[in-house]
Tab-separated table of C-alpha atoms in Angstrom:
chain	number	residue	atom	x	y	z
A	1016	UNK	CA	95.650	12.866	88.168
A	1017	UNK	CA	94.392	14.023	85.000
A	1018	UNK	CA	95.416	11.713	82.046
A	1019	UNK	CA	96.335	12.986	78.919
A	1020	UNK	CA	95.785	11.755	74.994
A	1021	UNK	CA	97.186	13.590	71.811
A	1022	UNK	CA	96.503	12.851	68.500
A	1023	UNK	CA	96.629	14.139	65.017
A	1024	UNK	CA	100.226	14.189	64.137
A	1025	UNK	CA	101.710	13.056	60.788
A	1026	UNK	CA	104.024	13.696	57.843
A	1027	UNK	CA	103.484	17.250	55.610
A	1028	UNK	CA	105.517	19.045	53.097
A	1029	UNK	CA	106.730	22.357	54.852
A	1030	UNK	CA	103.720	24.882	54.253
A	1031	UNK	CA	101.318	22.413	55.135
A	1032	UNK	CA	98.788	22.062	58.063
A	1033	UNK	CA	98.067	19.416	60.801
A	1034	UNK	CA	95.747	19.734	63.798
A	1035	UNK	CA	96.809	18.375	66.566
A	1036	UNK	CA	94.158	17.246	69.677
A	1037	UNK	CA	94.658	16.895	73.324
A	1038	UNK	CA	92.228	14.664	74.789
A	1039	UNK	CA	91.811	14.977	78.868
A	1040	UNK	CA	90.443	12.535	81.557
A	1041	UNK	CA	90.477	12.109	85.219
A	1042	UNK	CA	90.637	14.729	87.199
A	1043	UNK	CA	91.053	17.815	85.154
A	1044	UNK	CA	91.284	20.967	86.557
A	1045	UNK	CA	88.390	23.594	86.509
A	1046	UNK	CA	90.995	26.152	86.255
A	1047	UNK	CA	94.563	25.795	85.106
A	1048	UNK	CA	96.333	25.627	81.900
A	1049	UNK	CA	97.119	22.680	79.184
A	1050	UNK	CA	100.365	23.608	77.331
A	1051	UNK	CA	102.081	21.835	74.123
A	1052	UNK	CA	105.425	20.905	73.868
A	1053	UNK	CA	107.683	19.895	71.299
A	1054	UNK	CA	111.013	18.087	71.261
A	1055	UNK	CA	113.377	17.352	68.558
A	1056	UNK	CA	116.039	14.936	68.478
A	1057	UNK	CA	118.975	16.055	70.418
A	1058	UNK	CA	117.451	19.026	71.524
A	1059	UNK	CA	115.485	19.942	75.062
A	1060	UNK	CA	111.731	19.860	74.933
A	1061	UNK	CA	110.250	23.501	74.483
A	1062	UNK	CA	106.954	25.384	75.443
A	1063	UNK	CA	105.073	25.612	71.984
A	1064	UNK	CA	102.101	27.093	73.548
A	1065	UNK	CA	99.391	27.319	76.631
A	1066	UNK	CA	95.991	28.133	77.055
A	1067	UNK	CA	94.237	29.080	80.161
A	1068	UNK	CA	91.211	26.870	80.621
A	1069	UNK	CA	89.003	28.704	82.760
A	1070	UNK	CA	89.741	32.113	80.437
A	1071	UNK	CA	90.831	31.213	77.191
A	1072	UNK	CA	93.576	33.108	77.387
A	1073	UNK	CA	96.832	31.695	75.210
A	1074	UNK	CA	100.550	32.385	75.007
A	1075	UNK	CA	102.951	31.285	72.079
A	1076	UNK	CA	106.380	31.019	71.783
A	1077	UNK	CA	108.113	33.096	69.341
A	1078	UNK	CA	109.013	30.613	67.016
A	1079	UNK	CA	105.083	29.896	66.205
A	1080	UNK	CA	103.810	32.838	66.518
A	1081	UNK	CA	101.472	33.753	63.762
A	1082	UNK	CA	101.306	30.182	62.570
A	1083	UNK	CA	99.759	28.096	65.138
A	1084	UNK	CA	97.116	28.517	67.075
A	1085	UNK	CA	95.822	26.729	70.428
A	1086	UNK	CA	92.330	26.771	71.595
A	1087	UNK	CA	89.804	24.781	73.561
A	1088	UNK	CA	86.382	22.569	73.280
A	1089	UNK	CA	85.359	22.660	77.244
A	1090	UNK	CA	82.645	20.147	76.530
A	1091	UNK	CA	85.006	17.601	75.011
A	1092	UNK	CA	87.443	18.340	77.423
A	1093	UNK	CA	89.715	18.975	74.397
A	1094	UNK	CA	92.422	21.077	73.768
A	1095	UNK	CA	93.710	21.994	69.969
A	1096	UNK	CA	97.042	22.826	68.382
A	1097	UNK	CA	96.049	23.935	64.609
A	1098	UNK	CA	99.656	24.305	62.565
A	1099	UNK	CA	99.837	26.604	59.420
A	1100	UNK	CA	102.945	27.103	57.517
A	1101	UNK	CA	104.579	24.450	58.957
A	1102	UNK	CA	108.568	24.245	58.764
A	1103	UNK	CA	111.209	21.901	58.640
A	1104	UNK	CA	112.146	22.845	61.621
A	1105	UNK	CA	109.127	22.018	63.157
A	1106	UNK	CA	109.476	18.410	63.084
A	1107	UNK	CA	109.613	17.018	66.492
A	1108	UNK	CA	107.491	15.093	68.644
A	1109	UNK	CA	104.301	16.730	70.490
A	1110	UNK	CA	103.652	16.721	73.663
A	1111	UNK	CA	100.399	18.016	75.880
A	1112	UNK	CA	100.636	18.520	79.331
A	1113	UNK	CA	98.544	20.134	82.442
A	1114	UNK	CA	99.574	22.441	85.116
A	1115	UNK	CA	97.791	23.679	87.919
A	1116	UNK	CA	97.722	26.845	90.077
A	1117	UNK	CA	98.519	30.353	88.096
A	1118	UNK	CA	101.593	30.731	86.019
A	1119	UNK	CA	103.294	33.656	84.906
A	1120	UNK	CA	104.596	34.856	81.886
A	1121	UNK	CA	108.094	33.303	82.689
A	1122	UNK	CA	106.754	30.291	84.508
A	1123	UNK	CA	104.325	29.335	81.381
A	1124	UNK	CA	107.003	27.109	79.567
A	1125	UNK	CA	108.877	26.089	82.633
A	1126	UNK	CA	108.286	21.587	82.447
A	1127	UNK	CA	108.223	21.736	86.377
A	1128	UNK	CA	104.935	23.034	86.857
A	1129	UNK	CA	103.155	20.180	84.591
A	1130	UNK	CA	102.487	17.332	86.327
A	1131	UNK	CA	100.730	15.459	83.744
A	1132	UNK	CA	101.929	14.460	80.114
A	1133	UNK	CA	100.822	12.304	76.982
A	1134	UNK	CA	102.384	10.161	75.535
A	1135	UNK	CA	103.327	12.488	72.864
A	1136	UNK	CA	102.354	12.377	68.488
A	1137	UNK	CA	104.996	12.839	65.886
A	1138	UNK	CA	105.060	15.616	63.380
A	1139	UNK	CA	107.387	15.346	60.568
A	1140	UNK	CA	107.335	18.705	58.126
A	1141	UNK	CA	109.538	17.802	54.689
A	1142	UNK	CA	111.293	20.538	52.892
């Protein structure tokens, strides 16, 4: 089970930047992907973005796209979320989370194939 830490939220005014961390432990995967995922209140938690540990490779929702960007420390076993521009509508709390195996690009967001989360870090963007 691979265990799961994120830190690095907080409160911004909307243009503003926060860098959020994903911490792993236990048994982390060699190959696989660590995604982050946000949820609002009332709404459904949604894929914010992946990257592919072994690779490097990454894949953003829409809604981010050209404003955040994930990437990876291997020897810290750490995984970043680094927010630009950040919106209003980008308050929500922050999840990380680790898959195994190979997903596709339509599987990527999908919650069932991460079996571990954090405990999640609050971002709060003001207008």
């Amino acid at each position: 089970q691979v265990q799961l830490v994120e830190s690095g939220g907080g409160s911004v005014q909307a243009g503003g930047s926060l860098r959020l961390s994903c911490a792993a432990s236990g048994n982390t995967y060699s190959d696989g992907y660590i995604g982050w995922f946000r949820q609002a209140p009332g709404k459904e938690r949604e894929g914010v973005a992946l990257i592919r540990i072994k690779t490097g490779g990454t894949g953003y929702a829409d809604s981010v796209t050209g404003r955040f960007t994930i990437s990876q420390d291997n020897a810290k076993n750490t995984v970043y979320l680094q927010m630009n521009s950040l919106k209003p509508e980008d308050t929500a709390m922050y999840y990380c989370a680790s898959a195994g195996g190979q997903l596709t690009f339509y599987s990527r967001f999908n919650r069932s194939y991460y079996n571990s989360w954090g405990q999640g870090t609050q971002v709060t963007v003001s207008s």
